[in-house]
Coordinates of C-alpha atoms (C1' of nucleotides) in Angstrom, one line a residue:
Chain A
M1 CA -26.9 6.7 -21.3
F2 CA -25.6 8.6 -24.4
T3 CA -22.3 7.3 -25.9
E4 CA -22.8 8.8 -29.6
T5 CA -20.8 11.8 -30.3
E6 CA -24.0 13.9 -31.7
Q7 CA -25.3 13.8 -28.4
K8 CA -22.4 14.9 -26.4
K9 CA -22.1 18.7 -27.6
E10 CA -25.4 19.7 -27.1
F11 CA -26.3 17.6 -24.0
I12 CA -23.5 18.0 -21.8
P13 CA -24.0 21.7 -20.8
V14 CA -27.5 21.5 -20.2
D15 CA -27.8 18.0 -18.3
F16 CA -24.2 16.0 -17.7
R17 CA -26.0 14.1 -15.0
N18 CA -25.7 10.1 -14.7
K19 CA -24.1 9.7 -18.3
I20 CA -21.4 7.5 -19.5
I21 CA -19.4 9.5 -22.4
Q22 CA -17.0 8.1 -24.6
G23 CA -13.8 10.1 -25.2
D24 CA -10.5 11.9 -23.6
C25 CA -11.5 13.7 -20.5
E26 CA -9.5 16.5 -21.4
D27 CA -11.6 17.3 -24.4
I28 CA -15.2 15.8 -22.9
L29 CA -14.8 18.3 -19.8
K30 CA -14.5 21.0 -21.9
A31 CA -18.3 21.3 -22.3
I32 CA -18.7 21.2 -18.3
P33 CA -19.2 24.3 -16.5
D34 CA -16.6 25.8 -13.8
N35 CA -17.5 24.7 -10.2
S36 CA -20.1 22.3 -11.1
I37 CA -18.8 18.8 -9.8
D38 CA -18.8 17.8 -6.0
L39 CA -16.6 14.9 -6.0
I40 CA -13.9 13.5 -8.5
F41 CA -12.9 9.9 -7.8
T42 CA -10.9 8.1 -10.4
S43 CA -8.0 5.5 -11.0
P44 CA -6.2 6.6 -14.0
P45 CA -4.1 4.0 -15.9
Y46 CA -0.9 3.7 -14.2
A47 CA 2.1 4.1 -16.3
D48 CA 2.9 1.4 -18.7
Q49 CA -0.3 -0.2 -17.5
R50 CA -3.5 -1.2 -19.2
S51 CA -1.7 -0.3 -22.7
A52 CA -4.6 -2.0 -24.8
T53 CA -6.8 0.3 -23.7
Y54 CA -4.7 3.5 -23.0
G55 CA -1.6 3.2 -24.9
G56 CA 0.8 2.8 -22.3
I57 CA 1.8 6.2 -20.9
K58 CA 5.6 5.9 -20.0
P59 CA 6.7 6.6 -16.8
D60 CA 8.9 9.4 -17.5
K61 CA 6.2 11.3 -19.5
Y62 CA 3.6 10.5 -17.1
V63 CA 3.5 13.8 -15.1
A64 CA 3.5 15.8 -18.6
W65 CA 0.4 13.6 -19.7
F66 CA -1.7 14.2 -16.6
M67 CA -1.4 17.6 -15.8
P68 CA -3.7 18.8 -18.7
K69 CA -6.3 17.0 -17.1
T70 CA -5.9 17.9 -13.9
D71 CA -6.1 21.4 -14.9
E72 CA -9.6 20.6 -16.1
F73 CA -10.5 18.6 -13.2
F74 CA -9.5 22.0 -10.9
R75 CA -12.0 24.1 -13.1
V76 CA -15.0 22.1 -12.9
L77 CA -14.6 20.9 -9.2
K78 CA -16.6 23.1 -6.9
P79 CA -14.3 25.1 -4.0
T80 CA -15.8 22.8 -1.6
G81 CA -15.3 19.7 -3.5
S82 CA -12.5 16.8 -3.4
F83 CA -10.4 15.0 -5.8
V84 CA -9.4 11.8 -4.8
L85 CA -6.8 10.1 -6.8
N86 CA -6.2 6.1 -6.5
I87 CA -2.6 5.7 -8.3
K88 CA 0.5 3.7 -7.6
E89 CA 4.2 4.2 -8.7
R90 CA 5.6 1.2 -10.8
V91 CA 9.0 -0.3 -10.4
V92 CA 10.9 0.8 -13.4
D93 CA 15.1 -0.8 -13.4
G94 CA 14.6 -2.3 -9.8
E95 CA 13.2 0.8 -8.3
R96 CA 10.0 3.1 -7.5
H97 CA 9.7 5.4 -10.1
T98 CA 9.1 9.0 -8.8
Y99 CA 6.2 10.0 -11.1
V100 CA 3.8 10.0 -8.4
L101 CA 5.8 12.5 -6.2
E102 CA 6.6 14.4 -9.2
L103 CA 3.0 14.8 -9.8
I104 CA 1.7 15.7 -6.2
L105 CA 4.5 18.6 -6.7
A106 CA 3.6 19.7 -9.9
M107 CA -0.4 19.7 -8.9
R108 CA 0.4 21.8 -5.9
K109 CA 2.2 24.4 -8.2
K110 CA -1.2 24.7 -9.9
G111 CA -3.0 25.4 -6.7
W112 CA -4.4 22.0 -5.6
R113 CA -3.9 21.4 -1.8
W114 CA -2.3 17.9 -0.9
T115 CA -4.6 17.6 1.8
E116 CA -4.2 13.9 2.7
E117 CA -3.0 10.9 1.7
Y118 CA -4.9 7.6 2.6
M119 CA -3.9 3.9 2.2
W120 CA -5.7 1.5 0.8
H121 CA -4.5 -2.2 2.0
K122 CA -5.1 -4.5 -0.7
K123 CA -5.4 -8.0 1.0
N124 CA -5.4 -9.8 -2.1
S125 CA -2.6 -8.1 -4.5
H126 CA -0.8 -10.2 -7.0
P127 CA 1.2 -12.5 -6.1
G128 CA 5.0 -13.1 -6.7
K129 CA 8.3 -13.3 -5.5
W130 CA 11.7 -11.3 -6.3
P131 CA 15.1 -11.2 -4.8
N132 CA 14.6 -7.2 -4.3
R133 CA 10.8 -7.0 -2.8
F134 CA 7.8 -8.4 -1.7
R135 CA 4.2 -8.2 -2.8
D136 CA 2.9 -4.8 -3.2
N137 CA -0.1 -4.5 -1.1
W138 CA -0.7 -1.2 -0.8
E139 CA -2.0 1.7 -2.9
R140 CA -2.0 5.6 -2.6
L141 CA -5.5 7.4 -2.2
I142 CA -4.6 10.8 -2.7
H143 CA -7.0 13.4 -1.2
F144 CA -6.7 17.2 -3.3
T145 CA -8.9 19.9 -2.4
K146 CA -9.3 23.2 -3.6
Q147 CA -9.4 25.2 -0.6
K148 CA -8.8 25.0 3.1
N149 CA -12.1 24.3 3.6
F150 CA -14.3 21.5 2.1
N151 CA -17.2 19.4 2.5
M152 CA -16.9 16.3 4.5
Y153 CA -19.1 14.2 6.5
Q154 CA -17.3 11.9 8.7
D155 CA -20.3 10.8 10.6
E156 CA -21.3 8.9 7.2
V157 CA -18.3 6.3 7.5
M158 CA -18.2 5.5 10.9
V159 CA -17.3 2.1 11.5
P160 CA -18.5 -1.0 14.4
V161 CA -15.9 -1.2 17.2
G162 CA -13.9 -4.3 17.7
D163 CA -13.3 -7.3 15.7
W164 CA -16.8 -9.1 16.4
A165 CA -18.5 -6.3 14.9
Q166 CA -15.7 -6.2 11.7
S167 CA -16.7 -10.1 11.1
R168 CA -20.6 -9.4 11.1
L169 CA -19.8 -6.4 8.7
K170 CA -18.1 -8.6 6.5
N171 CA -20.9 -11.1 6.3
L172 CA -23.4 -8.9 6.1
S173 CA -21.7 -7.0 3.1
E174 CA -21.4 -10.2 1.1
T175 CA -24.8 -11.7 1.4
D176 CA -26.4 -7.9 0.9
K177 CA -24.4 -7.7 -2.3
K178 CA -27.0 -9.7 -4.1
R179 CA -30.3 -9.7 -1.8
D180 CA -30.5 -6.6 -0.4
N181 CA -29.1 -4.0 -2.8
S182 CA -31.9 -2.1 -2.7
R183 CA -31.9 -1.1 0.4
V184 CA -28.3 -0.7 0.1
G185 CA -29.3 2.6 -1.4
S186 CA -28.3 3.9 2.3
G187 CA -25.6 1.6 2.5
F188 CA -24.0 -0.9 4.9
G189 CA -23.3 1.5 7.7
K190 CA -27.0 2.1 8.1
N191 CA -27.7 -1.4 7.9
I192 CA -24.9 -2.3 10.4
S193 CA -26.4 0.7 12.4
N194 CA -29.5 -1.5 13.3
W195 CA -27.6 -3.7 15.9
V196 CA -24.7 -1.8 16.5
D197 CA -25.4 2.0 16.4
R198 CA -24.2 2.8 19.7
D199 CA -20.7 1.4 19.3
M200 CA -19.5 3.2 15.9
V201 CA -16.3 4.8 16.1
Y202 CA -14.5 7.4 13.5
P203 CA -12.0 5.3 10.9
S204 CA -8.9 6.2 10.2
N205 CA -6.9 7.2 6.8
V206 CA -6.2 3.4 6.5
L207 CA -8.5 1.2 4.6
H208 CA -8.7 -2.6 4.3
M209 CA -10.7 -3.5 1.4
A210 CA -9.7 -6.5 -1.2
T211 CA -10.0 -6.2 -4.8
E212 CA -13.0 -7.3 -6.1
C213 CA -13.0 -10.4 -8.3
Y214 CA -14.0 -11.2 -12.2
N215 CA -17.5 -11.6 -13.7
Q216 CA -15.6 -13.8 -16.2
Q217 CA -15.4 -10.9 -19.1
H218 CA -14.0 -8.3 -16.6
S219 CA -12.3 -7.4 -13.6
A220 CA -13.0 -4.4 -11.6
V221 CA -9.7 -2.9 -10.1
F222 CA -11.0 -1.5 -7.3
P223 CA -13.9 -2.8 -5.1
V224 CA -17.3 -0.7 -5.3
A225 CA -16.7 -0.1 -1.4
L226 CA -13.8 2.0 -2.2
P227 CA -15.8 4.6 -4.1
E228 CA -18.5 3.9 -1.8
W229 CA -16.4 4.9 1.3
F230 CA -15.3 8.1 -0.5
L231 CA -18.9 9.4 -1.8
R232 CA -20.1 8.7 1.6
L233 CA -17.4 10.9 3.3
F234 CA -17.1 13.9 0.7
T235 CA -20.6 13.9 -1.1
Q236 CA -24.5 14.2 -0.3
P237 CA -27.4 12.4 -1.9
G238 CA -27.9 14.3 -5.0
D239 CA -24.5 15.8 -5.4
I240 CA -22.7 14.9 -8.6
V241 CA -19.6 12.9 -8.8
L242 CA -17.1 12.4 -11.8
D243 CA -14.9 9.9 -12.7
P244 CA -12.7 10.7 -15.7
F245 CA -11.0 7.4 -16.5
N246 CA -14.5 5.3 -15.8
G247 CA -13.0 2.2 -16.9
S248 CA -15.6 -0.7 -15.8
G249 CA -17.7 2.3 -14.2
T250 CA -17.2 1.2 -10.6
T251 CA -17.3 4.5 -9.2
C252 CA -20.7 5.3 -11.2
V253 CA -21.9 2.1 -9.6
A254 CA -21.1 3.5 -5.8
A255 CA -23.0 6.6 -7.3
D256 CA -25.8 5.1 -8.5
R257 CA -26.4 2.5 -5.3
L258 CA -25.9 5.7 -3.0
G259 CA -28.2 8.0 -4.5
R260 CA -25.7 10.2 -6.2
D261 CA -25.3 11.7 -9.9
Y262 CA -22.5 10.5 -11.7
L263 CA -20.5 11.4 -15.0
G264 CA -18.6 8.7 -16.3
I265 CA -15.8 9.6 -18.9
D266 CA -13.7 6.7 -20.8
I267 CA -11.8 6.7 -24.1
S268 CA -12.5 2.8 -24.4
Q269 CA -15.7 2.4 -26.4
D270 CA -15.5 -1.0 -24.9
Y271 CA -15.2 0.2 -21.3
C272 CA -18.3 2.5 -21.8
E273 CA -20.5 0.0 -22.8
L274 CA -19.6 -2.1 -20.0
A275 CA -19.9 0.4 -17.7
I276 CA -23.4 0.7 -19.5
N277 CA -24.2 -2.5 -19.0
R278 CA -23.4 -2.9 -15.5
L279 CA -25.3 0.1 -14.5
Q280 CA -28.8 -1.2 -16.4
N281 CA -27.9 -4.5 -14.2
E282 CA -27.9 -2.1 -11.1
L283 CA -31.2 -1.0 -11.9
N284 CA -32.4 -4.3 -13.0
T285 CA -31.6 -5.6 -9.7
K286 CA -33.1 -2.6 -7.8
K287 CA -36.4 -3.5 -9.8
G288 CA -36.0 -7.3 -9.2
N289 CA -35.8 -6.5 -5.5
N290 CA -38.6 -4.1 -5.4
K291 CA -40.5 -6.7 -7.0
H292 CA -39.8 -9.4 -4.7
E293 CA -40.2 -7.0 -1.8
A294 CA -44.0 -6.5 -3.1
T295 CA -44.7 -10.0 -3.5
Chain B
M1 CA 29.2 2.4 26.2
F2 CA 31.0 5.7 25.8
T3 CA 29.5 8.6 25.8
E4 CA 32.4 10.9 26.6
T5 CA 33.8 13.1 23.7
E6 CA 37.5 12.0 24.7
Q7 CA 36.9 8.4 24.1
K8 CA 34.9 9.1 20.6
K9 CA 38.0 10.3 18.6
E10 CA 40.2 7.5 19.3
F11 CA 37.9 4.6 19.8
I12 CA 35.6 4.8 16.8
P13 CA 37.8 4.3 13.8
V14 CA 39.1 1.5 15.9
D15 CA 36.0 -0.4 17.1
F16 CA 32.8 1.4 17.1
R17 CA 30.6 -1.8 17.8
N18 CA 28.0 -1.7 20.2
K19 CA 28.4 1.7 21.2
I20 CA 25.9 4.8 22.0
I21 CA 27.5 8.1 21.1
Q22 CA 26.3 11.3 22.3
G23 CA 26.7 13.9 19.4
D24 CA 25.1 15.1 15.9
C25 CA 25.6 12.0 13.7
E26 CA 26.7 14.3 11.0
D27 CA 29.8 14.9 13.1
I28 CA 30.1 11.6 14.6
L29 CA 30.0 9.4 11.6
K30 CA 32.8 11.5 10.2
A31 CA 35.0 9.2 12.2
I32 CA 33.4 5.8 10.9
P33 CA 35.1 4.2 7.8
D34 CA 33.2 4.2 4.1
N35 CA 31.4 1.3 3.3
S36 CA 31.5 -0.1 6.9
I37 CA 27.7 -0.4 7.6
D38 CA 25.2 -2.9 6.8
L39 CA 22.1 -1.3 7.8
I40 CA 21.0 2.0 8.5
F41 CA 17.5 1.7 10.6
T42 CA 16.0 5.1 11.8
S43 CA 13.0 7.3 12.6
P44 CA 14.5 10.8 12.5
P45 CA 12.9 13.6 14.5
Y46 CA 9.8 15.0 12.2
A47 CA 9.7 18.4 11.5
D48 CA 8.8 20.6 14.2
Q49 CA 9.0 17.7 16.8
R50 CA 11.1 17.0 19.4
S51 CA 12.1 20.9 19.4
A52 CA 13.9 20.6 23.2
T53 CA 16.6 18.3 22.0
Y54 CA 16.6 19.2 17.9
G55 CA 15.7 22.7 18.0
G56 CA 12.3 22.0 15.9
I57 CA 13.3 22.1 12.4
K58 CA 11.0 23.9 10.3
P59 CA 9.3 21.8 7.7
D60 CA 10.5 24.3 4.8
K61 CA 14.2 23.8 6.1
Y62 CA 13.8 20.1 6.7
V63 CA 15.2 18.9 3.3
A64 CA 18.5 21.2 3.6
W65 CA 18.8 20.2 7.2
F66 CA 18.6 16.1 6.4
M67 CA 20.6 15.8 3.4
P68 CA 24.1 16.6 4.5
K69 CA 23.3 13.4 7.1
T70 CA 22.2 11.0 4.1
D71 CA 25.4 11.9 2.5
E72 CA 27.4 10.7 5.5
F73 CA 25.2 7.7 5.7
F74 CA 25.6 6.9 2.1
R75 CA 29.4 6.9 2.5
V76 CA 29.5 5.1 5.5
L77 CA 27.1 2.3 4.2
K78 CA 28.3 -0.8 2.5
P79 CA 27.3 -1.1 -1.3
T80 CA 25.3 -4.3 -0.4
G81 CA 23.5 -2.1 2.6
S82 CA 20.0 -0.9 3.1
F83 CA 18.7 2.5 4.8
V84 CA 15.3 2.0 6.1
L85 CA 13.8 5.9 6.6
N86 CA 11.1 5.6 8.9
I87 CA 9.0 8.9 8.4
K88 CA 5.8 10.9 7.8
E89 CA 4.9 14.2 6.7
R90 CA 3.1 16.7 9.1
V91 CA 0.3 18.8 8.5
V92 CA 1.1 22.2 7.9
D93 CA -1.6 24.5 7.2
G94 CA -4.2 21.9 6.7
E95 CA -2.2 20.0 4.1
R96 CA 0.4 17.1 4.3
H97 CA 3.4 19.0 3.9
T98 CA 6.1 17.8 0.9
Y99 CA 9.5 17.6 2.7
V100 CA 9.1 13.9 2.5
L101 CA 8.6 13.7 -1.5
E102 CA 11.2 16.4 -1.7
L103 CA 13.6 14.6 0.6
I104 CA 13.4 11.2 -1.9
L105 CA 13.9 13.5 -4.9
A106 CA 16.8 15.0 -3.7
M107 CA 18.1 11.8 -2.4
R108 CA 17.9 10.2 -5.7
K109 CA 20.1 13.0 -7.3
K110 CA 22.7 12.1 -4.8
G111 CA 22.9 8.3 -5.9
W112 CA 20.4 6.6 -3.7
R113 CA 17.8 4.1 -5.2
W114 CA 14.2 4.3 -3.9
T115 CA 14.0 0.8 -4.0
E116 CA 10.7 0.2 -2.1
E117 CA 8.4 1.9 0.6
Y118 CA 7.0 0.1 3.1
M119 CA 3.9 0.9 5.1
W120 CA 3.6 0.7 8.6
H121 CA 0.2 0.1 9.6
K122 CA -0.2 1.3 13.3
K123 CA -3.1 -1.0 14.7
N124 CA -3.4 1.3 18.1
S125 CA -3.0 4.8 17.6
H126 CA -4.4 7.3 19.3
P127 CA -8.1 7.8 18.7
G128 CA -9.0 11.4 17.6
K129 CA -10.2 13.3 14.7
W130 CA -10.0 16.7 13.3
P131 CA -12.5 18.3 10.9
N132 CA -10.8 18.1 7.8
R133 CA -9.3 14.3 8.5
F134 CA -9.2 11.2 10.4
R135 CA -6.3 9.7 12.6
D136 CA -3.3 9.1 10.9
N137 CA -2.7 5.2 11.1
W138 CA 0.1 4.9 9.0
E139 CA 3.8 5.6 8.3
R140 CA 6.3 5.3 5.7
L141 CA 9.1 2.9 5.8
I142 CA 11.3 3.8 2.8
H143 CA 13.9 1.6 1.8
F144 CA 17.3 3.2 -0.1
T145 CA 19.6 1.2 -1.3
K146 CA 23.3 2.3 -3.2
Q147 CA 22.8 -0.1 -5.9
K148 CA 20.5 -2.4 -7.7
N149 CA 21.7 -5.7 -5.9
F150 CA 21.7 -5.7 -2.2
N151 CA 21.5 -8.2 0.8
M152 CA 17.8 -9.4 1.4
Y153 CA 16.9 -12.7 3.5
Q154 CA 13.4 -12.8 2.7
D155 CA 13.3 -16.2 4.0
E156 CA 13.7 -14.8 7.8
V157 CA 10.5 -13.0 7.7
M158 CA 8.4 -15.6 6.4
V159 CA 4.8 -15.6 8.2
P160 CA 2.3 -18.1 8.8
V161 CA -0.2 -19.0 6.1
G162 CA -3.3 -17.1 5.8
D163 CA -6.8 -18.3 7.6
W164 CA -8.3 -19.2 4.0
A165 CA -5.7 -22.0 3.7
Q166 CA -6.1 -23.2 7.2
S167 CA -9.8 -23.7 6.7
R168 CA -9.3 -25.0 3.7
L169 CA -6.6 -27.8 4.5
K170 CA -8.0 -28.4 8.0
N171 CA -10.0 -31.7 6.9
L172 CA -6.7 -33.5 5.1
S173 CA -6.1 -36.2 7.1
E174 CA -2.7 -36.8 9.2
T175 CA -2.0 -39.9 6.9
D176 CA -2.8 -37.9 4.1
K177 CA -0.4 -35.1 5.2
K178 CA 2.5 -38.1 5.7
R179 CA 2.2 -39.5 2.5
D180 CA 2.6 -36.2 0.8
N181 CA 5.3 -35.2 2.5
S182 CA 7.1 -38.7 1.8
R183 CA 6.2 -38.5 -2.0
V184 CA 8.3 -35.3 -1.8
G185 CA 11.4 -37.0 -0.5
S186 CA 11.1 -39.6 -3.4
G187 CA 10.2 -36.8 -6.1
F188 CA 6.6 -37.3 -6.4
G189 CA 3.7 -35.2 -5.4
K190 CA 5.1 -31.8 -5.6
N191 CA 2.4 -30.0 -6.5
I192 CA 0.3 -31.6 -3.6
S193 CA 3.3 -30.8 -1.2
N194 CA 3.2 -26.9 -2.5
W195 CA -0.3 -26.6 -0.3
V196 CA 0.0 -29.3 2.2
D197 CA 3.5 -28.7 3.3
R198 CA 3.2 -24.6 3.2
D199 CA 2.2 -23.2 6.6
M200 CA 4.6 -20.0 5.9
V201 CA 4.7 -17.7 3.0
Y202 CA 6.4 -14.6 2.4
P203 CA 5.0 -11.1 3.7
S204 CA 4.2 -8.1 1.9
N205 CA 5.4 -4.6 2.1
V206 CA 2.6 -3.9 4.4
L207 CA 3.6 -4.2 8.1
H208 CA 0.7 -4.7 10.9
M209 CA 2.4 -3.5 14.1
A210 CA 0.7 -1.6 17.4
T211 CA 2.6 1.3 18.6
E212 CA 4.4 0.8 22.1
C213 CA 5.2 3.1 24.5
Y214 CA 8.7 2.4 26.2
N215 CA 7.7 4.8 29.6
Q216 CA 5.4 7.6 30.1
Q217 CA 8.3 10.2 29.1
H218 CA 8.9 9.1 25.9
S219 CA 5.5 8.0 24.4
A220 CA 4.8 6.7 20.8
V221 CA 8.1 5.3 19.7
F222 CA 8.0 2.5 17.4
P223 CA 7.7 -1.0 18.8
V224 CA 11.1 -3.0 18.7
A225 CA 9.2 -5.6 16.2
L226 CA 9.5 -2.7 13.3
P227 CA 13.3 -2.8 13.6
E228 CA 13.4 -6.2 14.3
W229 CA 11.4 -7.1 11.2
F230 CA 14.0 -4.8 8.8
L231 CA 17.2 -6.2 10.6
R232 CA 15.7 -10.0 10.0
L233 CA 15.6 -8.8 6.4
F234 CA 18.4 -6.9 5.4
T235 CA 20.9 -8.5 8.0
Q236 CA 22.8 -11.3 9.4
P237 CA 24.2 -12.2 13.0
G238 CA 26.9 -10.2 13.2
D239 CA 26.2 -7.4 11.2
I240 CA 26.3 -3.8 12.5
V241 CA 23.4 -1.7 12.4
L242 CA 23.5 2.0 12.7
D243 CA 20.7 4.1 14.2
P244 CA 21.9 7.9 13.8
F245 CA 18.8 9.6 15.5
N246 CA 18.5 6.8 18.3
G247 CA 16.4 8.4 20.7
S248 CA 15.6 5.8 23.3
G249 CA 17.4 2.7 21.5
T250 CA 15.0 0.9 20.0
T251 CA 17.3 -0.1 17.0
C252 CA 20.2 -1.0 19.2
V253 CA 17.7 -3.2 21.5
A254 CA 16.3 -4.8 18.3
A255 CA 19.9 -5.5 17.2
D256 CA 21.1 -6.9 20.7
R257 CA 18.4 -9.3 20.7
L258 CA 19.0 -10.7 17.3
G259 CA 22.8 -10.7 17.5
R260 CA 23.7 -7.9 15.5
D261 CA 26.1 -5.4 16.5
Y262 CA 25.0 -1.6 16.7
L263 CA 25.9 2.0 16.8
G264 CA 23.6 4.4 18.2
I265 CA 23.9 8.2 17.9
D266 CA 21.6 10.9 19.4
I267 CA 22.3 14.6 19.7
S268 CA 20.6 13.9 23.4
Q269 CA 22.6 13.1 26.4
D270 CA 19.3 12.4 28.0
Y271 CA 18.4 10.1 25.2
C272 CA 21.8 8.3 25.3
E273 CA 21.5 7.6 29.0
L274 CA 18.2 6.1 28.4
A275 CA 19.2 4.0 25.8
I276 CA 22.2 3.1 27.5
N277 CA 20.1 1.6 30.4
R278 CA 17.7 0.0 28.5
L279 CA 20.4 -1.8 26.9
Q280 CA 21.9 -3.0 30.3
N281 CA 18.2 -4.1 31.2
E282 CA 18.3 -6.1 28.2
L283 CA 21.8 -7.6 29.5
N284 CA 20.5 -8.5 32.9
T285 CA 17.3 -9.8 31.5
K286 CA 19.6 -12.4 29.4
K287 CA 21.6 -12.9 32.3
G288 CA 18.7 -13.8 34.5
N289 CA 17.6 -16.0 32.0
N290 CA 21.0 -18.2 31.5
K291 CA 20.8 -18.2 35.2
H292 CA 17.2 -19.9 35.2
E293 CA 18.0 -22.3 32.6
A294 CA 21.5 -23.4 34.4
T295 CA 19.6 -24.4 37.6
Chain C
dG1 C1' -29.9 -26.5 1.0
dT2 C1' -25.4 -26.2 3.0
dT3 C1' -20.3 -26.9 3.1
dC4 C1' -16.1 -28.2 0.7
dC5 C1' -12.6 -28.1 -2.4
dG6 C1' -10.5 -27.5 -7.4
dC7 C1' -9.2 -24.4 -10.2
dA8 C1' -8.6 -19.8 -12.7
dT9 C1' -7.2 -15.4 -12.4
dG10 C1' -5.4 -10.7 -11.2
dA11 C1' -2.8 -2.4 -11.9
dA12 C1' 3.3 -7.2 -10.7
dT13 C1' 8.0 -7.9 -11.7
dC14 C1' 12.4 -10.2 -12.7
dG15 C1' 16.1 -12.4 -15.3
dA16 C1' 16.6 -14.1 -19.6
dT17 C1' 16.4 -14.4 -24.8
dA18 C1' 15.6 -12.5 -29.0
dG19 C1' 15.9 -8.4 -32.3
Chain D
dA1 C1' 23.6 -0.6 -26.0
dC2 C1' 19.0 -0.6 -25.7
dT3 C1' 14.0 -1.8 -26.2
dA4 C1' 10.3 -5.8 -26.6
dT5 C1' 8.4 -10.1 -25.6
dC6 C1' 8.0 -14.1 -22.4
dG7 C1' 8.0 -17.4 -18.8
dA8 C1' 8.4 -18.3 -13.8
dT9 C1' 7.0 -16.9 -9.5
dT10 C1' 3.2 -16.4 -6.1
dC11 C1' -1.3 -15.8 -2.7
dA12 C1' -6.0 -14.2 -1.8
dT13 C1' -10.5 -14.8 -3.9
dG14 C1' -14.7 -16.0 -6.2
dC15 C1' -16.9 -19.4 -8.9
dG16 C1' -18.9 -23.5 -10.0
dG17 C1' -19.3 -28.5 -9.2
dA18 C1' -19.5 -32.2 -5.9
dA19 C1' -20.2 -34.4 -1.6

DNA sequence: GTTCCGCATGAATCGATAG
DNA sequence: ACTATCGATTCATGCGGAA
């Protein structure tokens, strides 16, 4: 993993796989060839959020700030690739701001296809009570593509039927997180299939996942299971996944676990270091598990 | 209940409560005074759907078709009232059509406030998948208001607390609970009572409800629980609720059950008759229950 | 080694207060 | 009048100490 500027310019065009790069994705991506990325999965800083690291983009300026970046995304994405955007509109003056709607319309004018909108139901959203609204328990996962036909591997995200299987899936994923991560290279779907492989159905466009909690230092804004789901659905092992707002590197962790290559870009040096540490921990966990299995 | 045109013109301005009226809501509402409706809850014909009765509005014409009607809705709605629109964008040529996004933007230009967007998660939608998408399991419930302050009765829709609290509180003895409760009366132990006393919490903006089939001819309408929830939240008993695309009359049934007055408008004579029959059945059920109680 | 419970902490939003 | 900051509100979850 390289974060130094010197290495970027000569390294990326030749081989930009499995790197975390510090910088503005709009600039960094200029060095990436056209039609070279299989999946872009990202959660950009929401308007006026994360101002400490991203400078707090004003809601009214959000589309203008984001559009040049999506132009680069469009260029580097393979024609059969997908762009999954995790975003939610802020409340401004007591009503939802329209920057997400405007962004979708603007991106369509640039050639993007608004193929689908998945729903992430967050079980543990921020609490609070106000006179005019309840807790915001969902976020958009907007699926853009460059063309009508794109790669989608639906069988890879099939889920067990019925509540009994759901509860077992939950238990498995929790215990597996620490103990069996090395085997999770192929993912929980395969583990599950050991005992319920005959009762699997296709999921819907509603995803139920809790936000992941805090290892003291930092909180991942979305759970690893979220990029994992879309990586299974839209990529194959060996494909390359880009997260241009990499943050703590959750997308790259998912790619690493699933045997996909990643490219993570973030403007914050601190975030880049955090992501590199997380990925190093993943590597150590793998080694530890392998050693454990060997003994 | 009146469906004849002759009765409409003289009757509505004087008393338009608990009626099902056949006609185009854009025309019928002209007879309704300004600022007279407490809540508008409706699920308009989606683009290209219900073509037999509504002539199959083309997606590209949807906003132009819908906007004049929302102007009337705006006029008849009380300043403190709410307009809840159940809608979902169709897939056209492999991507989501943008008429819902455009509708929200157009309505805001006319003075509507896009206060919130609730999510209806349809738990039992029809199974099925397509090469480029899974089954669509959610719909928007867009909450528009005329002004920043509006009527909202949040306590009416509180829900039982989650499993985590049940499991965590199950070991508290009855004496502990009583002691803590009594302390609340004397002003002590308020913190404890926050946990022990509370078995109801406020919901979020995600609604989990199964779809309902009223009968074989009119499939996949929304469940009565859906308007019921919003009627509880945004109206009080005696308030008047409008559904300008009344269909089989589910909104009116909810209003009737909750002691709210209703006004249902639909362009289809068949739907109007169906709704009137449903409401008559409700009335008969009530009478039957009362008689049973009397004996 | 389990289970249980206390506690801290969030992609939040509102209203009031201050400059 | 308009923006910036701050406290209050609220609940699902993980962590860690205790039983």
